[in-house]
Amino acid sequence: MLELKPSPSSTDTATGEYRERRRAMLKFLDRHADSIQGKLGCFDRILIQGNLRHIGNSYEITKYFRWRKMMFKGFQEWAKPYSESIRADVKAVADAAGVEIQVIRKSRSVRKEDLIEGVLKTRGRHPGIVHILSTMEACMTYQPWHNKKTHENYLRPCTGKCTHFYVYFIDEELGLCHLRIPTWAPFKLQFCMNGHNWLANEMTDVGIEFAQVDNAFTWVEDLAAAQKIADEFSPERLHQRLDAMVERFVPTLLTIDGGIQWGIAQIEYSTDIMFDRSDVLSPVYEEVVRTLSHAVKPDQISMFLGKRLAPSFEGELGTGFVRRTEGMCLRHFMASSGIKIYDKYGRILRIECFTNKVSFFTHYRTVHHRDGTESFTKAPVCKTIYSLPDLVRIMAACNRRYIEFIGAVDDPTNEIRAVERISQRVRKNDRTYRGFNLFDQGDLSVIRAIAQGQHVGFGFRNRHLRSTLPGRSSAQVSRIIKRLRMHGLVKKAARSFKYHLTALGKRVAATALKLKEMFVIPSLRGRLATT
């Protein structure tokens, strides 16, 4: 058996439930253990935005101008010297590195990553400046405004265009990165890195051998040690490197009062399941994707992401196929976040949690209130880069729940015995409890109810089942729960009226729905079509 140690999330508080979930994840891995080296979780793409504190938004820059006793209509005259100085900074960096700045007239017609890859083939991958690109792109800026209702003058946000420099370089610690430098106020920087490149450098430093292709590892000598390094990603060290980059590439920004605040704009966390051979992964991936495209429902997407699907939710929610260079990618999304699954180079099955808004996730943390008090409560994740250790735990748990679901629906033939088991009568204390018949509409509605993502992920009470089983009274639902407990499908949480699906219950629910929706119903339709 593979020795894997996923870290428990804030939603997995009960030790028994955490162990069951761990066994559920191992189920898929154990099924293919002869062909799997192991798994490795790590940050993938990280996009960080650097905001100048005093001019980062219209409210702050209005305060800044008033504090400096400057006129709002002089905003452009104030910003122009900084713009020219930034251009000179980038020109000096290019001259010192012996690199010519390449101007791109139409940024959408050119893929920057392809250009950089071509440069790397001739230059090599040693630390230093790789290339610098210049392109005209849209940017956020400000304009003076007079409010005729309040008779107040201030700077309000608007959109414009300015030259942006993309400085691509190989950092000794972080690997290949780039810094996007705008030449107009508010001078919002954008830094991009890949966590796999950082992990590769860290493993090299400690002597762990590995094989890497692009942003993926096809083989790692010591997976446990590599996972330990990945889990200890240091935001303090990253902060130091970011400040050093600003001082090196665009020191002009350090002359503006307030300093730079670094926040997470986009982030991806991947869990790679490494297979030995592509001929093994290919049929597995094809079957998994085909199954998931039918089996994953909206409430299960929210469960993967650790959220309850509230009736008031108005954002986008669904599943879609995305074509990638390597092949087909199945993407589940909920508003600005989601999970996707795809294969890389025929050797790696990657499950990747992503978000464009880290505050989508919540966790328990110390909250500082405006009245000066503090409380430890559940709150959205902060945007700062110092939330990275929390995101490791949260996003890894999202990937783990997805792998659990794959394990439940991956191979229904191994679960038929469990389905047959629940169809039998159970007798206890001189009382008989009838089994569950998947072809009975009433029993199937019960299975569908307990298989809902929010019930699987967070448990349920009597009232929750009544909302999904219309027309059933509280007493009737209580008897249904009793039947489920007698057949070992659910268990009661200690000191509460909440019930959770057991490992058997999850397998049976997933298998029952898959057999019904993907095999039985299509077969019946085929027969009807031929008669």
Coordinates of C-alpha atoms in Angstrom, one line a residue:
M1 CA 0.0 0.0 0.0
L2 CA 1.2 3.5 -0.8
E3 CA 2.3 5.5 2.3
L4 CA 0.5 8.8 1.9
K5 CA -0.2 11.4 4.6
P6 CA -2.7 14.1 3.5
S7 CA -3.1 16.8 6.1
P8 CA -6.6 17.2 7.6
S9 CA -8.6 20.4 6.7
S10 CA -10.7 22.6 9.0
T11 CA -13.8 20.8 7.8
D12 CA -12.4 17.4 8.8
T13 CA -12.5 17.9 12.5
A14 CA -13.5 14.4 13.6
T15 CA -10.7 11.9 13.7
G16 CA -12.8 9.0 12.6
E17 CA -14.2 10.9 9.7
Y18 CA -10.7 12.0 8.7
R19 CA -9.5 8.4 8.7
E20 CA -12.5 7.4 6.5
R21 CA -11.7 10.1 4.1
R22 CA -8.1 9.1 4.0
R23 CA -9.1 5.5 3.2
A24 CA -11.4 6.8 0.5
M25 CA -8.6 8.7 -1.2
L26 CA -6.3 5.7 -0.9
K27 CA -8.9 3.6 -2.6
F28 CA -8.3 5.0 -6.0
L29 CA -4.5 5.0 -5.5
D30 CA -4.5 1.4 -4.2
R31 CA -6.5 0.2 -7.1
H32 CA -3.6 1.3 -9.4
A33 CA -0.8 0.9 -6.9
D34 CA 1.2 -1.4 -9.2
S35 CA 1.5 1.4 -11.7
I36 CA 1.7 4.5 -9.4
Q37 CA 4.9 5.8 -7.9
G38 CA 3.0 8.1 -5.5
K39 CA 1.6 11.6 -5.3
L40 CA 3.0 15.0 -4.8
G41 CA 1.2 18.2 -3.9
C42 CA 2.7 21.6 -4.7
F43 CA 1.8 25.2 -5.7
D44 CA 1.7 25.5 -9.5
R45 CA 1.2 29.0 -11.0
I46 CA 1.2 31.9 -8.5
L47 CA 0.3 35.4 -9.6
I48 CA 1.1 38.1 -7.1
Q49 CA 0.2 41.8 -7.4
G50 CA 2.2 44.6 -5.8
N51 CA 0.3 47.7 -4.8
L52 CA 1.8 51.0 -3.7
R53 CA 0.0 51.5 -0.4
H54 CA -0.7 55.3 -0.7
I55 CA -1.8 55.3 -4.4
G56 CA -3.1 51.7 -4.9
N57 CA -6.8 52.8 -5.0
S58 CA -8.8 56.0 -5.6
Y59 CA -9.5 56.5 -1.9
E60 CA -5.9 56.2 -0.8
I61 CA -4.5 58.4 -3.6
T62 CA -7.1 61.1 -2.8
K63 CA -5.9 61.1 0.8
Y64 CA -2.3 61.1 -0.4
F65 CA -2.8 64.2 -2.6
R66 CA -4.6 66.0 0.2
W67 CA -1.9 65.1 2.7
R68 CA 0.8 66.4 0.2
K69 CA -1.5 69.5 -0.5
M70 CA -1.4 68.8 -4.2
M71 CA -4.1 69.7 -6.7
F72 CA -6.0 66.8 -8.2
K73 CA -5.9 68.3 -11.7
G74 CA -2.1 68.0 -11.5
F75 CA -2.2 64.2 -11.4
Q76 CA -0.7 63.7 -14.8
E77 CA 2.1 66.2 -14.2
W78 CA 2.8 64.4 -10.9
A79 CA 2.9 60.9 -12.6
K80 CA 4.9 61.8 -15.7
P81 CA 8.4 62.0 -14.0
Y82 CA 7.9 58.6 -12.4
S83 CA 6.8 57.1 -15.7
E84 CA 10.0 58.4 -17.4
S85 CA 12.1 57.2 -14.6
I86 CA 10.6 53.7 -14.7
R87 CA 11.4 53.5 -18.4
A88 CA 15.0 54.5 -17.6
D89 CA 15.2 51.8 -14.9
V90 CA 14.2 49.0 -17.3
K91 CA 16.5 50.3 -20.0
A92 CA 19.4 50.3 -17.5
V93 CA 18.6 46.7 -16.5
A94 CA 18.5 45.6 -20.2
D95 CA 21.8 47.4 -21.0
A96 CA 23.5 45.8 -17.9
A97 CA 22.3 42.3 -19.0
G98 CA 23.2 42.8 -22.6
V99 CA 19.5 42.2 -23.6
E100 CA 17.6 44.0 -26.3
I101 CA 14.0 45.0 -25.4
Q102 CA 11.7 43.4 -27.8
V103 CA 8.6 45.5 -28.8
I104 CA 5.4 43.6 -29.4
R105 CA 2.9 45.6 -31.4
K106 CA -0.1 43.2 -31.0
S107 CA 0.2 41.4 -27.6
R108 CA -2.8 39.1 -28.3
S109 CA -1.2 37.7 -31.5
V110 CA 1.9 36.5 -29.7
R111 CA 2.2 33.9 -26.9
K112 CA 4.9 35.3 -24.6
E113 CA 5.7 31.8 -23.1
D114 CA 6.6 30.5 -26.6
L115 CA 9.0 33.5 -27.2
I116 CA 10.7 32.9 -23.9
E117 CA 11.0 29.1 -24.5
G118 CA 12.8 29.9 -27.8
V119 CA 15.2 32.2 -26.0
L120 CA 15.9 29.6 -23.3
K121 CA 16.9 27.0 -25.9
T122 CA 19.8 29.1 -27.1
R123 CA 20.6 30.9 -23.9
G124 CA 20.4 28.1 -21.4
R125 CA 18.8 28.0 -18.0
H126 CA 21.4 29.7 -15.8
P127 CA 20.3 32.5 -13.4
G128 CA 20.0 36.0 -14.8
I129 CA 17.9 38.1 -17.1
V130 CA 16.4 36.0 -19.9
H131 CA 14.5 38.5 -22.0
I132 CA 12.5 41.8 -21.8
L133 CA 9.3 42.5 -23.7
S134 CA 7.5 45.8 -24.2
T135 CA 3.9 46.0 -25.2
M136 CA 1.0 48.5 -25.0
E137 CA -1.8 47.2 -22.7
A138 CA -4.8 48.4 -20.8
C139 CA -4.3 49.6 -17.3
M140 CA -6.2 51.1 -14.4
T141 CA -5.6 54.8 -13.6
Y142 CA -7.2 57.9 -12.2
Q143 CA -8.8 61.1 -13.3
P144 CA -9.7 64.3 -11.5
W145 CA -13.4 64.6 -10.8
H146 CA -15.8 67.1 -9.3
N147 CA -19.0 65.7 -7.8
K148 CA -21.8 68.2 -8.6
K149 CA -24.0 66.8 -5.9
T150 CA -21.6 66.9 -3.0
H151 CA -19.3 69.6 -4.5
E152 CA -16.4 67.5 -3.6
N153 CA -13.2 67.1 -5.6
Y154 CA -11.3 63.8 -5.7
L155 CA -9.5 61.3 -8.0
R156 CA -11.8 58.6 -9.4
P157 CA -10.7 55.3 -11.1
C158 CA -10.8 55.0 -14.9
T159 CA -9.1 52.9 -17.6
G160 CA -6.4 53.8 -20.0
K161 CA -3.4 52.3 -21.9
C162 CA 0.3 52.5 -21.2
T163 CA 3.5 50.6 -22.0
H164 CA 4.1 47.5 -19.9
F165 CA 7.5 45.8 -19.6
Y166 CA 7.7 42.1 -19.0
V167 CA 11.1 41.2 -17.4
Y168 CA 11.7 37.5 -17.6
F169 CA 14.5 36.1 -15.5
I170 CA 15.7 33.0 -13.7
D171 CA 15.9 33.5 -10.0
E172 CA 18.3 31.3 -8.0
E173 CA 15.6 30.2 -5.6
L174 CA 12.3 30.7 -7.5
G175 CA 13.3 29.6 -11.0
L176 CA 11.9 31.1 -14.1
C177 CA 9.7 34.1 -13.2
H178 CA 8.6 37.4 -14.7
L179 CA 7.8 40.8 -13.4
R180 CA 5.2 42.9 -15.2
I181 CA 6.0 46.6 -14.8
P182 CA 3.5 49.3 -15.9
T183 CA 4.7 52.8 -16.8
W184 CA 1.7 54.8 -15.5
A185 CA 0.2 55.4 -12.1
P186 CA -0.8 53.6 -9.9
F187 CA 2.1 51.4 -11.1
K188 CA 0.6 48.0 -10.1
L189 CA 3.3 45.4 -10.4
Q190 CA 2.5 41.8 -11.3
F191 CA 4.8 38.9 -10.4
C192 CA 4.4 35.4 -11.8
M193 CA 6.2 32.2 -10.7
N194 CA 5.7 28.5 -10.7
G195 CA 5.9 26.5 -7.5
H196 CA 7.3 23.4 -9.2
N197 CA 10.4 25.4 -10.4
W198 CA 10.9 26.6 -6.8
L199 CA 10.6 23.0 -5.5
A200 CA 13.0 21.8 -8.1
N201 CA 15.7 24.2 -6.8
E202 CA 15.0 23.3 -3.2
M203 CA 15.3 19.5 -3.9
T204 CA 18.6 20.2 -5.8
D205 CA 19.9 22.0 -2.7
V206 CA 19.2 19.1 -0.4
G207 CA 20.3 16.4 -2.8
I208 CA 17.0 14.8 -3.8
E209 CA 17.2 13.5 -7.3
F210 CA 14.2 14.0 -9.7
A211 CA 13.2 14.1 -13.3
Q212 CA 11.3 17.2 -14.4
V213 CA 9.5 18.0 -17.7
D214 CA 8.2 21.6 -17.9
N215 CA 6.2 22.2 -14.7
A216 CA 5.8 18.6 -13.6
F217 CA 7.9 15.9 -12.0
T218 CA 7.8 12.5 -13.6
W219 CA 10.0 10.9 -11.0
V220 CA 11.2 11.9 -7.5
E221 CA 13.7 9.9 -5.4
D222 CA 12.1 10.7 -2.0
L223 CA 8.5 11.7 -2.3
A224 CA 8.0 12.1 1.5
A225 CA 10.9 14.5 1.8
A226 CA 9.8 16.5 -1.3
Q227 CA 6.3 16.8 0.1
K228 CA 7.7 18.1 3.4
I229 CA 9.6 20.8 1.5
A230 CA 6.6 21.8 -0.6
D231 CA 4.4 22.1 2.5
E232 CA 6.9 24.5 4.1
F233 CA 6.8 27.2 1.4
S234 CA 7.9 30.4 3.2
P235 CA 6.0 33.6 2.5
E236 CA 8.6 35.5 4.5
R237 CA 11.4 34.4 2.1
L238 CA 9.2 35.2 -0.9
H239 CA 8.6 38.7 0.5
Q240 CA 12.3 39.3 0.7
R241 CA 12.8 38.1 -2.9
L242 CA 10.0 40.4 -4.2
D243 CA 11.4 43.4 -2.4
A244 CA 14.9 42.6 -3.9
M245 CA 13.4 42.4 -7.4
V246 CA 11.8 45.8 -7.1
E247 CA 15.1 47.3 -5.8
R248 CA 16.9 45.7 -8.8
F249 CA 14.5 46.2 -11.7
V250 CA 12.4 49.3 -10.8
P251 CA 14.0 51.3 -7.9
T252 CA 11.9 54.3 -8.8
L253 CA 8.9 52.9 -7.0
L254 CA 10.8 52.8 -3.7
T255 CA 10.9 56.6 -3.8
I256 CA 7.1 56.8 -3.6
D257 CA 5.8 57.1 0.0
G258 CA 4.1 54.1 1.6
G259 CA 6.0 51.1 0.3
I260 CA 4.6 48.1 -1.6
Q261 CA 2.0 45.6 -0.4
W262 CA 2.0 42.2 -2.0
G263 CA -1.2 40.3 -2.5
I264 CA -2.3 37.1 -4.2
A265 CA -4.2 37.7 -7.5
Q266 CA -4.4 34.1 -8.8
I267 CA -3.1 30.8 -7.4
E268 CA -3.1 27.1 -8.4
Y269 CA -2.4 24.1 -6.2
S270 CA -1.8 20.8 -8.0
T271 CA -1.8 17.2 -6.7
D272 CA 0.1 15.0 -9.2
I273 CA -0.5 11.2 -9.2
M274 CA 2.6 9.9 -11.0
F275 CA 2.2 6.8 -13.1
D276 CA 5.0 4.6 -14.4
R277 CA 3.8 4.2 -18.0
S278 CA 1.6 6.2 -20.3
D279 CA -0.2 3.0 -21.6
V280 CA -1.5 2.6 -18.1
L281 CA -2.7 6.2 -17.4
S282 CA -4.3 6.7 -20.8
P283 CA -7.2 4.2 -20.4
V284 CA -7.6 5.2 -16.7
Y285 CA -7.8 8.9 -17.5
E286 CA -10.3 8.3 -20.4
E287 CA -12.6 6.3 -18.1
V288 CA -12.3 8.8 -15.2
V289 CA -13.1 11.8 -17.3
R290 CA -16.0 10.1 -19.0
T291 CA -17.4 9.1 -15.6
L292 CA -16.9 12.5 -14.0
S293 CA -18.5 14.4 -16.9
H294 CA -21.7 12.6 -16.0
A295 CA -21.4 12.0 -12.3
V296 CA -20.3 15.5 -11.0
K297 CA -23.3 17.7 -10.1
P298 CA -23.3 21.4 -9.0
D299 CA -23.7 20.6 -5.3
Q300 CA -20.8 18.2 -5.5
I301 CA -18.6 20.9 -7.0
S302 CA -19.3 23.1 -4.1
M303 CA -18.5 20.2 -1.7
F304 CA -15.1 19.7 -3.4
L305 CA -14.3 23.3 -2.7
G306 CA -15.5 23.1 1.0
K307 CA -18.6 25.3 0.4
R308 CA -22.3 24.7 1.0
L309 CA -24.4 25.5 -2.1
A310 CA -26.7 28.2 -0.8
P311 CA -30.1 28.9 -2.6
S312 CA -29.0 32.5 -2.8
F313 CA -25.9 31.7 -4.9
E314 CA -26.0 33.6 -8.2
G315 CA -22.6 33.0 -9.7
E316 CA -21.6 30.7 -12.5
L317 CA -21.4 27.0 -11.5
G318 CA -20.8 24.1 -13.8
T319 CA -18.5 21.7 -15.7
G320 CA -16.8 22.2 -19.0
F321 CA -14.1 20.7 -21.3
V322 CA -11.0 22.8 -22.0
R323 CA -8.6 21.8 -24.8
R324 CA -5.0 22.0 -23.7
T325 CA -1.7 21.4 -25.6
E326 CA -1.3 18.1 -23.8
G327 CA -4.9 17.0 -24.3
M328 CA -8.4 17.4 -22.8
C329 CA -9.0 19.0 -19.5
L330 CA -12.2 18.6 -17.4
R331 CA -12.9 21.8 -15.4
H332 CA -15.4 22.3 -12.6
F333 CA -15.9 25.9 -11.5
M334 CA -17.9 27.8 -8.9
A335 CA -17.6 31.6 -9.4
S336 CA -13.9 32.5 -9.5
S337 CA -12.6 29.2 -8.2
G338 CA -12.7 25.5 -9.2
I339 CA -11.0 22.2 -9.7
K340 CA -9.7 20.7 -13.0
I341 CA -8.3 17.4 -13.9
Y342 CA -6.0 16.6 -16.8
D343 CA -3.0 14.4 -17.8
K344 CA 0.5 15.6 -18.5
Y345 CA 2.8 13.9 -20.9
G346 CA 0.9 10.6 -20.5
R347 CA 2.6 10.0 -17.1
I348 CA 0.9 12.3 -14.6
L349 CA -2.8 12.6 -13.6
R350 CA -3.0 16.1 -12.2
I351 CA -5.9 17.4 -10.0
E352 CA -5.6 21.1 -9.6
C353 CA -7.5 23.6 -7.4
F354 CA -7.4 27.2 -8.6
T355 CA -8.9 30.5 -7.6
N356 CA -8.8 34.1 -8.8
K357 CA -10.1 35.3 -5.4
V358 CA -8.6 33.7 -2.3
S359 CA -11.3 35.2 -0.1
F360 CA -13.6 32.7 -1.7
F361 CA -12.2 30.2 0.8
T362 CA -12.8 30.5 4.5
H363 CA -11.0 29.2 7.6
Y364 CA -10.6 29.9 11.3
R365 CA -8.2 32.8 12.1
T366 CA -7.8 35.7 14.3
V367 CA -10.0 38.6 13.2
H368 CA -9.1 42.2 14.2
H369 CA -12.2 44.3 14.6
R370 CA -12.5 48.1 14.1
D371 CA -13.1 48.7 17.8
G372 CA -9.7 47.2 18.6
T373 CA -10.9 43.8 19.8
E374 CA -9.9 40.4 18.4
S375 CA -11.7 37.2 18.0
F376 CA -10.9 33.7 16.7
T377 CA -13.6 32.9 14.2
K378 CA -14.3 31.6 10.7
A379 CA -13.5 34.3 8.1
P380 CA -12.4 34.6 4.5
V381 CA -8.8 34.0 3.7
C382 CA -6.8 37.3 3.5
K383 CA -5.3 38.3 0.2
T384 CA -1.8 38.8 1.5
I385 CA 1.0 36.4 0.6
Y386 CA 1.2 35.5 4.2
S387 CA -1.9 33.4 3.6
L388 CA 0.1 30.9 1.5
P389 CA 0.6 28.3 4.3
D390 CA -3.2 28.3 4.9
L391 CA -3.9 27.9 1.2
V392 CA -1.6 24.9 1.1
R393 CA -3.9 23.2 3.6
I394 CA -7.2 24.4 2.2
M395 CA -6.5 23.7 -1.5
A396 CA -4.8 20.4 -0.8
A397 CA -8.0 19.4 1.0
C398 CA -10.1 20.4 -2.0
N399 CA -8.0 18.1 -4.2
R400 CA -8.2 15.3 -1.7
R401 CA -12.0 15.4 -1.7
Y402 CA -12.0 15.3 -5.5
I403 CA -9.7 12.2 -5.4
E404 CA -12.1 10.6 -2.9
F405 CA -15.0 11.1 -5.3
I406 CA -12.9 9.6 -8.2
G407 CA -12.2 6.6 -5.9
A408 CA -16.0 6.1 -5.4
V409 CA -17.0 6.2 -9.0
D410 CA -13.9 4.9 -10.7
D411 CA -14.8 1.2 -11.0
P412 CA -18.4 0.3 -10.2
T413 CA -17.8 -3.5 -10.7
N414 CA -16.0 -3.7 -7.4
E415 CA -18.9 -2.1 -5.6
I416 CA -21.7 -4.2 -6.9
R417 CA -21.4 -6.5 -3.9
A418 CA -22.0 -3.5 -1.6
V419 CA -25.1 -2.5 -3.6
E420 CA -26.4 -6.1 -3.3
R421 CA -25.7 -6.0 0.4
I422 CA -27.9 -3.1 1.1
S423 CA -30.8 -4.7 -0.9
Q424 CA -31.0 -7.5 1.8
R425 CA -33.2 -7.3 4.8
V426 CA -31.6 -6.5 8.2
R427 CA -32.9 -7.8 11.5
K428 CA -32.0 -6.4 14.8
N429 CA -33.8 -6.5 18.3
D430 CA -36.6 -8.6 16.8
R431 CA -37.3 -6.0 14.2
T432 CA -36.8 -6.3 10.5
Y433 CA -35.6 -3.4 8.3
R434 CA -36.2 -3.8 4.6
G435 CA -33.4 -3.2 2.1
F436 CA -33.0 -0.5 -0.6
N437 CA -34.2 -1.3 -4.1
L438 CA -32.4 0.9 -6.7
F439 CA -35.3 0.4 -9.1
D440 CA -37.9 1.6 -6.6
Q441 CA -38.5 5.4 -7.0
G442 CA -38.9 6.0 -3.3
D443 CA -35.6 4.2 -2.4
L444 CA -33.7 5.8 -5.3
S445 CA -34.9 9.3 -4.1
V446 CA -33.4 8.5 -0.7
I447 CA -30.1 7.5 -2.2
R448 CA -30.1 10.6 -4.3
A449 CA -30.8 12.7 -1.3
I450 CA -27.9 11.4 0.8
A451 CA -25.5 11.6 -2.2
Q452 CA -25.9 15.3 -2.6
G453 CA -22.6 17.1 -2.3
Q454 CA -23.4 19.2 0.7
H455 CA -24.6 16.1 2.6
V456 CA -21.5 14.1 1.7
G457 CA -19.2 16.9 2.7
F458 CA -20.9 18.4 5.7
G459 CA -23.4 15.8 7.0
F460 CA -27.1 16.3 7.4
R461 CA -30.0 16.5 9.8
N462 CA -33.6 15.4 9.7
R463 CA -34.6 18.8 8.4
H464 CA -32.0 18.7 5.6
L465 CA -33.5 15.4 4.2
R466 CA -37.0 16.8 4.5
S467 CA -36.0 19.7 2.2
T468 CA -34.7 17.2 -0.4
L469 CA -37.6 14.7 0.1
P470 CA -40.7 16.7 -0.3
G471 CA -43.9 15.3 1.1
R472 CA -42.1 13.3 3.9
S473 CA -42.9 14.2 7.5
S474 CA -40.3 14.4 10.2
A475 CA -41.4 11.0 11.6
Q476 CA -41.1 9.4 8.1
V477 CA -37.6 10.8 7.6
S478 CA -36.6 9.6 11.1
R479 CA -37.6 6.0 10.0
I480 CA -35.6 6.4 6.8
I481 CA -32.5 7.5 8.7
K482 CA -33.0 4.5 11.0
R483 CA -33.0 2.2 8.0
L484 CA -29.9 3.9 6.6
R485 CA -28.1 3.4 10.0
M486 CA -29.2 -0.3 10.2
H487 CA -27.6 -0.9 6.8
G488 CA -24.4 0.9 7.8
L489 CA -24.8 3.7 5.2
V490 CA -24.8 6.6 7.7
K491 CA -23.6 7.1 11.3
K492 CA -24.6 9.6 14.0
A493 CA -22.1 12.2 15.0
A494 CA -21.3 12.3 18.7
R495 CA -23.3 14.7 20.9
S496 CA -25.4 16.0 18.0
F497 CA -28.3 15.2 15.7
K498 CA -26.2 15.3 12.6
Y499 CA -25.5 12.2 10.5
H500 CA -22.5 11.5 8.2
L501 CA -22.2 9.0 5.3
T502 CA -19.9 6.1 6.2
A503 CA -17.3 4.8 3.7
L504 CA -19.9 2.2 2.7
G505 CA -22.5 4.8 2.2
K506 CA -20.3 7.0 0.0
R507 CA -19.4 4.0 -2.2
V508 CA -23.0 2.8 -2.5
A509 CA -24.4 6.2 -3.2
A510 CA -21.8 6.9 -5.9
T511 CA -22.1 3.4 -7.4
A512 CA -25.9 3.4 -7.4
L513 CA -26.2 6.7 -9.2
K514 CA -23.5 5.7 -11.7
L515 CA -25.1 2.4 -12.5
K516 CA -28.5 4.1 -12.8
E517 CA -27.5 7.1 -14.8
M518 CA -24.6 5.8 -16.9
F519 CA -25.4 2.2 -17.6
V520 CA -29.0 1.2 -16.8
I521 CA -30.8 4.2 -18.3
P522 CA -28.7 4.4 -21.5
S523 CA -29.2 0.7 -22.0
L524 CA -33.0 1.0 -21.6
R525 CA -33.1 3.9 -24.0
G526 CA -31.2 1.8 -26.5
R527 CA -33.6 -1.0 -26.2
L528 CA -36.6 1.3 -26.6
A529 CA -35.1 2.8 -29.6
T530 CA -34.8 -0.6 -31.3
T531 CA -38.3 -1.7 -30.6

